[in-house]
mmCIF file of C-alpha atoms and ligand atoms in Angstrom:
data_model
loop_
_atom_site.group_PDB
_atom_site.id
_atom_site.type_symbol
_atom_site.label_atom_id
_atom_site.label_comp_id
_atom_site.label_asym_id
_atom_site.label_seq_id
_atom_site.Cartn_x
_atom_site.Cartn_y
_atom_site.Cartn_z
ATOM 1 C CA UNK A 1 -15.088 -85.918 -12.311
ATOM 2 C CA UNK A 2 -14.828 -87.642 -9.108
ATOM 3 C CA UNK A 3 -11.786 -88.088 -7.980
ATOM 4 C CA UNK A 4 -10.277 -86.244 -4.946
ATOM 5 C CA UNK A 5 -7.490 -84.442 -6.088
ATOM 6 C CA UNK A 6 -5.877 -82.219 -4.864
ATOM 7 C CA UNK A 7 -3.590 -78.648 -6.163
ATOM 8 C CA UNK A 8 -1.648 -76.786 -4.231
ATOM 9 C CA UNK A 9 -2.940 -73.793 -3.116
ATOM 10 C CA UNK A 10 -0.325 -71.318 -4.888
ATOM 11 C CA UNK A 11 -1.938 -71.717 -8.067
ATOM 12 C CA UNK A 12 -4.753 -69.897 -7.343
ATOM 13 C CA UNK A 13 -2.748 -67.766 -4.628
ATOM 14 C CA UNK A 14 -3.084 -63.772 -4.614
ATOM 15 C CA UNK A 15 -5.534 -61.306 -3.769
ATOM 16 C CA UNK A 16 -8.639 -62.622 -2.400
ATOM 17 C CA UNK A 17 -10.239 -59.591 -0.470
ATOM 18 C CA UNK A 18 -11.929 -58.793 -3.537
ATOM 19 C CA UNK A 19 -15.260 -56.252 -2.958
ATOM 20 C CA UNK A 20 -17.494 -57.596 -0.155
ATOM 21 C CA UNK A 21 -19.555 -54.492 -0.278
ATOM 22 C CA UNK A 22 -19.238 -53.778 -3.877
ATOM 23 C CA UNK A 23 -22.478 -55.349 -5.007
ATOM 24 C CA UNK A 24 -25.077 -52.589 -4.726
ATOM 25 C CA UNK A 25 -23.221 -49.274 -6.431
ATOM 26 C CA UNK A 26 -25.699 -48.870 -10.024
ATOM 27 C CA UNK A 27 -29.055 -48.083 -10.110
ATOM 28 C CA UNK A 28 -30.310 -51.826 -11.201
ATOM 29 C CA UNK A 29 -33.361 -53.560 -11.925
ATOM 30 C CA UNK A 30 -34.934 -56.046 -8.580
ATOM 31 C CA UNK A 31 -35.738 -58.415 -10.781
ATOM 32 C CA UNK A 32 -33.447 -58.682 -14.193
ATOM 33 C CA UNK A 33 -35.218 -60.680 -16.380
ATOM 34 C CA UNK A 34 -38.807 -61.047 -17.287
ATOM 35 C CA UNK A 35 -40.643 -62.791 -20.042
ATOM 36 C CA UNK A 36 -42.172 -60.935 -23.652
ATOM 37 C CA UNK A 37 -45.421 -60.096 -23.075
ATOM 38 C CA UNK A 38 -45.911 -60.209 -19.448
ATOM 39 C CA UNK A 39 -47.154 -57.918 -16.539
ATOM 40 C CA UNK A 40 -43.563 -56.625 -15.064
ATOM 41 C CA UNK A 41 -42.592 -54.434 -11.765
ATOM 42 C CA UNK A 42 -39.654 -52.230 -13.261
ATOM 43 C CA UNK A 43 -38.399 -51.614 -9.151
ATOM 44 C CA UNK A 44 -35.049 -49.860 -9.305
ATOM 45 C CA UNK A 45 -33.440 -50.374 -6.685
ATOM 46 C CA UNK A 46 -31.035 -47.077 -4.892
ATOM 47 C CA UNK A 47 -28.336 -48.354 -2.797
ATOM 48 C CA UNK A 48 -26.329 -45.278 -2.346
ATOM 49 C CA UNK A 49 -26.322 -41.518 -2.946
ATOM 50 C CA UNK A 50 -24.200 -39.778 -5.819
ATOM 51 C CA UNK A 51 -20.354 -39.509 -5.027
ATOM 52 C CA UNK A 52 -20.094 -36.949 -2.438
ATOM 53 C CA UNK A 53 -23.098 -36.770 -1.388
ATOM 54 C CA UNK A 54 -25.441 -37.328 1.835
ATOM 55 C CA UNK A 55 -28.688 -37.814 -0.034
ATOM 56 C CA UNK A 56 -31.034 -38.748 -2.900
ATOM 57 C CA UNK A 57 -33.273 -36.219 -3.494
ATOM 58 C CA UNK A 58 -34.996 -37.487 -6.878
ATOM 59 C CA UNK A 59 -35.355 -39.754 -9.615
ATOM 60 C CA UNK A 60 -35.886 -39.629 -13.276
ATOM 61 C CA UNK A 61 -36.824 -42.866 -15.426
ATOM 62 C CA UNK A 62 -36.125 -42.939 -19.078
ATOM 63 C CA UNK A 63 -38.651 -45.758 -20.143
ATOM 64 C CA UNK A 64 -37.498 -47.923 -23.387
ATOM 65 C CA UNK A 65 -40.113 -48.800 -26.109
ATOM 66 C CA UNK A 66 -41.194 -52.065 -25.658
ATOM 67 C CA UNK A 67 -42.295 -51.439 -21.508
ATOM 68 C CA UNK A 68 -45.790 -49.799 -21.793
ATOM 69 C CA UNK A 69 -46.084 -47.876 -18.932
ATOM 70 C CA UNK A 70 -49.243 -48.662 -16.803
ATOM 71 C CA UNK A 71 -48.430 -47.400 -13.276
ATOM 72 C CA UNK A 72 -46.024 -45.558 -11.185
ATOM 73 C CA UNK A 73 -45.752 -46.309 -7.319
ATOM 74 C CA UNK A 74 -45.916 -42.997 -5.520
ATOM 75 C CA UNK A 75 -43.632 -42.630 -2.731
ATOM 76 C CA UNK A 76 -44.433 -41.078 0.769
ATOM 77 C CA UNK A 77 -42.716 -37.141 0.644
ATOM 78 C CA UNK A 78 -42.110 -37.208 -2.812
ATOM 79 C CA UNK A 79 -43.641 -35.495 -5.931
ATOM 80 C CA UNK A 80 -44.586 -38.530 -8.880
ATOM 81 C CA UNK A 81 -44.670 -36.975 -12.332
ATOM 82 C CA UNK A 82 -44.958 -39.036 -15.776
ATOM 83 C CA UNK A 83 -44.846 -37.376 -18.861
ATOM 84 C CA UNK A 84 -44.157 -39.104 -22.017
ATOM 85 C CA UNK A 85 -41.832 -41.748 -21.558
ATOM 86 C CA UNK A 86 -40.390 -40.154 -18.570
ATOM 87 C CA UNK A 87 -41.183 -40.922 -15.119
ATOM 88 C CA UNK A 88 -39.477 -38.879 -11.523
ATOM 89 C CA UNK A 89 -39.812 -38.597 -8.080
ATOM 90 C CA UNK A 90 -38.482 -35.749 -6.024
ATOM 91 C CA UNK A 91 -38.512 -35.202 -2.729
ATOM 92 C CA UNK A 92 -40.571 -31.974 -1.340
ATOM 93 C CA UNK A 93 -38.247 -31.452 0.943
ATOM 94 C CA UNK A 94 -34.568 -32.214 2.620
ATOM 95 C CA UNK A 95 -36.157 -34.569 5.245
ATOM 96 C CA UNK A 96 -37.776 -36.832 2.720
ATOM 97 C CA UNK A 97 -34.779 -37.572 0.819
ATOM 98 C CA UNK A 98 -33.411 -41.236 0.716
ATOM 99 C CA UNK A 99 -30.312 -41.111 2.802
ATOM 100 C CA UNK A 100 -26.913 -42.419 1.298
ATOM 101 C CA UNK A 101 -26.833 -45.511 4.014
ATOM 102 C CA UNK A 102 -30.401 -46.448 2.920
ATOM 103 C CA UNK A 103 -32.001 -48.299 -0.093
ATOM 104 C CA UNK A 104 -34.965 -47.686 -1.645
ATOM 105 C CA UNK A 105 -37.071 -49.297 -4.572
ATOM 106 C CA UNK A 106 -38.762 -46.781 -6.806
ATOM 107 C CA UNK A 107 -41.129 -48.647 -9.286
ATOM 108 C CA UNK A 108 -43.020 -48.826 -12.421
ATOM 109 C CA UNK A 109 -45.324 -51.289 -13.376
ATOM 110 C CA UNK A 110 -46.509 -52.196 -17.351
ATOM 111 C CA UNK A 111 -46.203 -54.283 -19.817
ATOM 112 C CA UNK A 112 -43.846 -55.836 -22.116
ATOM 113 C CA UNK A 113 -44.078 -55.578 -25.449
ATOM 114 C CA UNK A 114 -40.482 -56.069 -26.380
ATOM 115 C CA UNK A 115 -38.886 -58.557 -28.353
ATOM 116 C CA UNK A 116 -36.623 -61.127 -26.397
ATOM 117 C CA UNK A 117 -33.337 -59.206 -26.177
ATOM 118 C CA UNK A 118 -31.843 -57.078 -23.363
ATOM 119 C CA UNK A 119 -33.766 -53.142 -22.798
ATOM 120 C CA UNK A 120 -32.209 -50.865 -21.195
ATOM 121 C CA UNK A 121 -33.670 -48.352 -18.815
ATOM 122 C CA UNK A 122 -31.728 -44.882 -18.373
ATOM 123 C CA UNK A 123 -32.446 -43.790 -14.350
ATOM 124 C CA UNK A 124 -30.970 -39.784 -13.645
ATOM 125 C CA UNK A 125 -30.118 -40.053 -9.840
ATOM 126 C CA UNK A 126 -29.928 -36.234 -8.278
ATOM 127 C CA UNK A 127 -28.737 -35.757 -4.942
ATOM 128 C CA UNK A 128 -28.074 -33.089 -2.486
ATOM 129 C CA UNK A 129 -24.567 -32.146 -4.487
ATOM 130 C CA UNK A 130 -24.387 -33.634 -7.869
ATOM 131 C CA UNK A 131 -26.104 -36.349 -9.827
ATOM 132 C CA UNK A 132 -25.727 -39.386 -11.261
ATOM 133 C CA UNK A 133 -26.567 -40.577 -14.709
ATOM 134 C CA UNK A 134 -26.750 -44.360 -15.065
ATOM 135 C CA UNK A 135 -27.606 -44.060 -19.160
ATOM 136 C CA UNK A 136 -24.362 -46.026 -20.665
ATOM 137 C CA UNK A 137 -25.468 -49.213 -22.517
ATOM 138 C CA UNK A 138 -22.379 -51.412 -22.484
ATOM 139 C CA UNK A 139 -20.892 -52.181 -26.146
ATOM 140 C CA UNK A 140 -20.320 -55.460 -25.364
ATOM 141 C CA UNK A 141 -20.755 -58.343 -22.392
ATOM 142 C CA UNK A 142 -18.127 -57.810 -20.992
ATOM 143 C CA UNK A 143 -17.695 -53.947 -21.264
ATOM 144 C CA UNK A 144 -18.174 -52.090 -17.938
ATOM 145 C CA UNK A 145 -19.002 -48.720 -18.274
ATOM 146 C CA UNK A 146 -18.826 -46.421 -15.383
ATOM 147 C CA UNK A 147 -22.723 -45.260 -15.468
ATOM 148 C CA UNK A 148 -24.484 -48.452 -16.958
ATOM 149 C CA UNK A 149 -28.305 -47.794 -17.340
ATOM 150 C CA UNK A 150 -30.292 -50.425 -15.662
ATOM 151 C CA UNK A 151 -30.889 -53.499 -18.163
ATOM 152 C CA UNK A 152 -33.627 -55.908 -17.879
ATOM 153 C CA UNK A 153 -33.155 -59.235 -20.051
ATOM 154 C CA UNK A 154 -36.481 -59.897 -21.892
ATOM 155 C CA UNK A 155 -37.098 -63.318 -22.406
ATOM 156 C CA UNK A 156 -38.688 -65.594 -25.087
ATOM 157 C CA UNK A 157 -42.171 -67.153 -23.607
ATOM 158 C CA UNK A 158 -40.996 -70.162 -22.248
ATOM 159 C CA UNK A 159 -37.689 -69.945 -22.005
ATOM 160 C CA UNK A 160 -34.910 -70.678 -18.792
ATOM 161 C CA UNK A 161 -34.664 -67.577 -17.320
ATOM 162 C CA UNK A 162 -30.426 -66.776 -17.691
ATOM 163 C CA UNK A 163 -28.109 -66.812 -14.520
ATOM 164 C CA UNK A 164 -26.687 -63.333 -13.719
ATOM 165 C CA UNK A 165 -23.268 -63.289 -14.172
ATOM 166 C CA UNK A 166 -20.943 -60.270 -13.464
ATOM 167 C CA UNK A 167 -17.467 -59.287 -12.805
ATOM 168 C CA UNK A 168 -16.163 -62.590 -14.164
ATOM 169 C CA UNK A 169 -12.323 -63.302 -14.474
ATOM 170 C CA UNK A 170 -9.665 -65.367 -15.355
ATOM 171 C CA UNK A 171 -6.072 -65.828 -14.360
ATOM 172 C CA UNK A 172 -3.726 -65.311 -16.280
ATOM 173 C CA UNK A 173 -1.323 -68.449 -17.112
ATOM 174 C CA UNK A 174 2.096 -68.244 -18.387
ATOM 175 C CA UNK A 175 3.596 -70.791 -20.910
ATOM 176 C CA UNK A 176 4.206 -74.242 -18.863
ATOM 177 C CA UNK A 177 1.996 -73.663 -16.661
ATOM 178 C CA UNK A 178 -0.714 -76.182 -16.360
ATOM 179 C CA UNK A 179 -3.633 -75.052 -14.381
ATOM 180 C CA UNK A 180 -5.478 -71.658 -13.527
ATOM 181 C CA UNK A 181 -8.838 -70.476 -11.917
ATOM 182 C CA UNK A 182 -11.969 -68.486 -13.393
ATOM 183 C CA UNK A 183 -13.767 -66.340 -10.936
ATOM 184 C CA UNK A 184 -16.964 -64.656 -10.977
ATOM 185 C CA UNK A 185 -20.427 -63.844 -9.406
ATOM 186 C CA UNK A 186 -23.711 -66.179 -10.054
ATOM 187 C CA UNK A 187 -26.843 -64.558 -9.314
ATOM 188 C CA UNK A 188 -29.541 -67.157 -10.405
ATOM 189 C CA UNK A 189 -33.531 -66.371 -10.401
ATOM 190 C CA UNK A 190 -34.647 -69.401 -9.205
ATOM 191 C CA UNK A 191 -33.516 -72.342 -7.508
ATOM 192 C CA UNK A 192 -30.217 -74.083 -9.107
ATOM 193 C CA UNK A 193 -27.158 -75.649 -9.406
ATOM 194 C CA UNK A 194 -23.553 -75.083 -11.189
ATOM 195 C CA UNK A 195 -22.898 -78.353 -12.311
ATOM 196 C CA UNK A 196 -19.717 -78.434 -14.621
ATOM 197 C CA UNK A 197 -18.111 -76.022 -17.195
ATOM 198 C CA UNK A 198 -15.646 -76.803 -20.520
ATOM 199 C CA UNK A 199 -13.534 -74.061 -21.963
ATOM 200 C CA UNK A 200 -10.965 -74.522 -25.170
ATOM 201 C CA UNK A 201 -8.287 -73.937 -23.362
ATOM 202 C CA UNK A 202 -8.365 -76.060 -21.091
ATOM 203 C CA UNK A 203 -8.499 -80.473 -20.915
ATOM 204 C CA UNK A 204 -10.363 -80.305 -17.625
ATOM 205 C CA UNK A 205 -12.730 -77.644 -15.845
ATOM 206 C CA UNK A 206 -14.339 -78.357 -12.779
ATOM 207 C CA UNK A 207 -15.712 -76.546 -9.725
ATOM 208 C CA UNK A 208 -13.929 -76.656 -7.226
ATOM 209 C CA UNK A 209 -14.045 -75.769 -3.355
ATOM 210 C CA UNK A 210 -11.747 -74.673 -0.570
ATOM 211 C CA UNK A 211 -11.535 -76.397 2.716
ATOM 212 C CA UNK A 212 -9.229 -76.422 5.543
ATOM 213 C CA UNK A 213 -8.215 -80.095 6.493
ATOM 214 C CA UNK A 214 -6.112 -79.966 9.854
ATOM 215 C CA UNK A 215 -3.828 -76.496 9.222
ATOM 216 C CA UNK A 216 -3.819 -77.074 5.166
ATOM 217 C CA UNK A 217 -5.850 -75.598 2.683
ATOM 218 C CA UNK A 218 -6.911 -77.956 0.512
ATOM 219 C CA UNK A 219 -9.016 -77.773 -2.638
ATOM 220 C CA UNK A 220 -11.007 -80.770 -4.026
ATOM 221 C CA UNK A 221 -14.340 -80.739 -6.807
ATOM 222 C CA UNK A 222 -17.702 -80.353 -5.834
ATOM 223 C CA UNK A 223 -18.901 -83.617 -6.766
ATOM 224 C CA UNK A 224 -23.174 -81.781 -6.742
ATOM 225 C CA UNK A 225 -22.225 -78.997 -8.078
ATOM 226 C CA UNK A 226 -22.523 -75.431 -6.298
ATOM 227 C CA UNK A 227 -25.618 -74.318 -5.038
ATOM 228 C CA UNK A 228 -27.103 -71.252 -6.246
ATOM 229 C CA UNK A 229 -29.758 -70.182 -4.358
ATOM 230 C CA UNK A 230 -33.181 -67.800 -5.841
ATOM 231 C CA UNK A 231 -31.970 -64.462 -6.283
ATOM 232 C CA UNK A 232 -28.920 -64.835 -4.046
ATOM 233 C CA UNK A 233 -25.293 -63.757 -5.066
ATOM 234 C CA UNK A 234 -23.009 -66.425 -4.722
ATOM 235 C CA UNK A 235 -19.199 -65.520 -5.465
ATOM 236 C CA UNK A 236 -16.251 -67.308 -6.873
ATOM 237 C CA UNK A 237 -13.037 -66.669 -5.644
ATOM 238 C CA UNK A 238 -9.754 -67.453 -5.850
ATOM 239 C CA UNK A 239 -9.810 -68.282 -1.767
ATOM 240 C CA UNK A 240 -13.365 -70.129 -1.920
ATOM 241 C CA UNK A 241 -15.403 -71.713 -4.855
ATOM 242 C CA UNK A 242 -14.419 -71.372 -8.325
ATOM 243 C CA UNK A 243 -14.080 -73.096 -11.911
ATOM 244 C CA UNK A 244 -10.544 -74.917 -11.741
ATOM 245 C CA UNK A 245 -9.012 -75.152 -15.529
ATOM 246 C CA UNK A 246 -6.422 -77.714 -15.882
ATOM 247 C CA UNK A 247 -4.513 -79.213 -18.471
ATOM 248 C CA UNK A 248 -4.201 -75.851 -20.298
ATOM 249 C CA UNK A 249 -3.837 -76.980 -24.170
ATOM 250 C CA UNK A 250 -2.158 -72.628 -24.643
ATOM 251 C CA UNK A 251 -0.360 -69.969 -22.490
ATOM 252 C CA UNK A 252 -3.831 -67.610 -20.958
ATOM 253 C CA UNK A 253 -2.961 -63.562 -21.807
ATOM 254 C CA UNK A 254 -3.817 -60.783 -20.203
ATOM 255 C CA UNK A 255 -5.525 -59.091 -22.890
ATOM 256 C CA UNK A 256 -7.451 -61.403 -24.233
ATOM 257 C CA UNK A 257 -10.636 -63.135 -23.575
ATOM 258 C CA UNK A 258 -11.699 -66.872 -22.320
ATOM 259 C CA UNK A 259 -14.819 -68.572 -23.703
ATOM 260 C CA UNK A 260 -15.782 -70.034 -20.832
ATOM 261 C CA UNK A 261 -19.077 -72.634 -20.906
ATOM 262 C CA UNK A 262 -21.191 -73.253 -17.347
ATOM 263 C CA UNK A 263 -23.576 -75.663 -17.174
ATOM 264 C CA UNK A 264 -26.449 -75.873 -14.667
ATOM 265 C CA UNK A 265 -29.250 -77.355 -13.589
ATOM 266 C CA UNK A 266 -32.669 -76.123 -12.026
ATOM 267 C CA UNK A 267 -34.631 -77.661 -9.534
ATOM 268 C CA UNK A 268 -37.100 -79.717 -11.965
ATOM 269 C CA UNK A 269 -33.664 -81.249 -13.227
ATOM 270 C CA UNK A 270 -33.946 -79.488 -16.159
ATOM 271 C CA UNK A 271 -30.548 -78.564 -17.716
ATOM 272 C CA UNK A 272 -29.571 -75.807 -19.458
ATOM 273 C CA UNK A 273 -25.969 -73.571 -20.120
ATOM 274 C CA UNK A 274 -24.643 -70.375 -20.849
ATOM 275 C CA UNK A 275 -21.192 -69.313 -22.726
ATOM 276 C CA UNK A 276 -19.072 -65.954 -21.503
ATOM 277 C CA UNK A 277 -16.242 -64.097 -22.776
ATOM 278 C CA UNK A 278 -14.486 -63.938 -19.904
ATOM 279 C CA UNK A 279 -11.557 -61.332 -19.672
ATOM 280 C CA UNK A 280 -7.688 -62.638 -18.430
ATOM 281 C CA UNK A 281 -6.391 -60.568 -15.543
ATOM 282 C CA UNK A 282 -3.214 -61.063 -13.284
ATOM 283 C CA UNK A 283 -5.591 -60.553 -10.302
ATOM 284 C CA UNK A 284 -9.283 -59.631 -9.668
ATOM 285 C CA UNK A 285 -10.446 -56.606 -11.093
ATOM 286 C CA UNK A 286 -10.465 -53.034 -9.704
ATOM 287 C CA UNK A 287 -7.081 -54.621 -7.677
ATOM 288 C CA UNK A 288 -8.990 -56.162 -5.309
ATOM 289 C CA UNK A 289 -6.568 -55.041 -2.324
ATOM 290 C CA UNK A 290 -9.247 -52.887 -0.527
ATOM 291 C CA UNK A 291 -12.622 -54.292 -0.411
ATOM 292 C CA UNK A 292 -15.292 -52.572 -2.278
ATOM 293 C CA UNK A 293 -12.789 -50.856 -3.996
ATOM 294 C CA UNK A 294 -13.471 -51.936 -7.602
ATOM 295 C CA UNK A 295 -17.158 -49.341 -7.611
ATOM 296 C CA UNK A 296 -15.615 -46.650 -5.074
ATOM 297 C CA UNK A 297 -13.102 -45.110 -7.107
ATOM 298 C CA UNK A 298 -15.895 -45.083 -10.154
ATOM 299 C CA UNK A 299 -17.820 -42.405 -8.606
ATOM 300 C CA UNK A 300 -16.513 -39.248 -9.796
ATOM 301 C CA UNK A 301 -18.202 -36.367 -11.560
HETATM 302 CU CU1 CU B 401 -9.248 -75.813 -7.583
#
């Protein structure tokens, strides 16, 4: 779709001071996806202490079948033990604990053995006061339990390594109405680009961008598709990017869910797409008035 249209602004209108911080809260995987039976670096990456507290003073791996352990990196003031499928570090003293303000990567390397599919690693984070438990597996895509264990997505050999997506939304549209947004976060592995998306319930879907011309916000479609760098989050919001759905063909609940289809393309020009549920909310999740509110108020023990 080329044409330079353009919506007003109110459609999309509300809170968009949704979570700038938010990104790092759970005990997750560097690198989320790796292919069946290769060498993979299991680093799990700390971004903060437990609720309350100043410090991490240890960490205790639950490793899945299907990732046989072949190595654990040591780490400098800290005690490495493996037995069985379990593998911690603890600090030998208060000193060498990983402050709340910094991150640190504790890994594991081995080997995957498991069949393509998601496996989930369960990480026990002890701190000064308290701990953490990041064992839930969610129950469904979409599902956001308060503790999820770390999840790496195994891939078949020679397969297009999935975009993340996470916190994905859409707004709610009332009957008459005839055009909403979908929101989310892309976190691509390598080198692409969002190039279109189609939904049921709506004629058109497009992505779109925000741009000030002279004092008015305008919002037109991204005729190369957004960018998605390696690795890097890039967000869509209702006050920047995001998937534009007009010509709704049915009134969009709260309550229910979207399919929504993106399509991208990777560097080689190879194409490829991936279909969400995407929940309907009246505005971005966790409230979005505060930012990095939507993980804060999750910490409690
Ligand atoms: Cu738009």
């Amino acid at each position: 779709m080329n044409r330079s249209h353009f919506i007003r602004m109110s459609l999309l209108a509300g809170t968009s001071l949704l979570a700038a911080g938010a990104a790092v809260a759970h005990v997750t995987l560097a690198e989320g996806s790796a292919t069946a039976g290769s060498d993979y670096a299991a680093a799990f990456r700390v971004g903060h202490a437990c609720k309350d507290a100043k410090s991490t003073t240890g960490l205790t791996v639950r490793v899945p079948a299907g990732f046989a352990v072949q190595k654990a990196e040591p780490r400098d003031g800290w005690t490495l033990n493996a037995t069985g499928s379990e593998i911690s570090w603890k600090a030998n003293s208060p000193q060498a604990a990983l402050p709340a303000s910094e991150k640190a990567q504790f890994i594991v390397r081995g080997k995957l053995d498991a069949k393509p599919g998601p496996l989930w690693f369960k990480v026990l984070q002890t701190c000064d006061v308290g701990s953490a438990d990041w064992a839930q597996i969610p129950a469904s895509d979409t599902a956001k339990p308060e503790f999820p264990a770390a999840r790496l997505m195994v891939l078949a050999p020679g397969s297009a390594a999935p975009v993340e997506v996470s916190d994905a939304w859409v707004r709610r549209a009332v009957p008459g109405q005839s055009g909403t947004g979908a929101f989310m976060k892309l976190k691509a592995p390598e080198a692409m680009r969002l190039v279109g998306a189609s939904t049921p319930v709506a004629g058109v879907a497009e992505v779109h961008e925000m741009k000030m011309e002279g004092d008015t916000m305008k919002m037109r479609p991204l005729s190369q598709g957004l960018e998605l760098p390696a690795g890097q989050t890039v967000e869509l919001t209702p006050g920047g990017y995001h998937l534009m759905l007009t010509d709704l063909k049915q009134p969009v609940n709260v309550g229910t869910t979207v399919p929504v289809t993106l399509r991208f393309v990777d560097a080689k020009g190879v194409a490829s797409e991936q279909t969400l549920q995407v929940p309907v909310a009246i505005g971005a999740p966790g409230g979005g008035a505060a930012s990095g509110g939507e993980h804060q108020h999750q910490h409690k023990h």
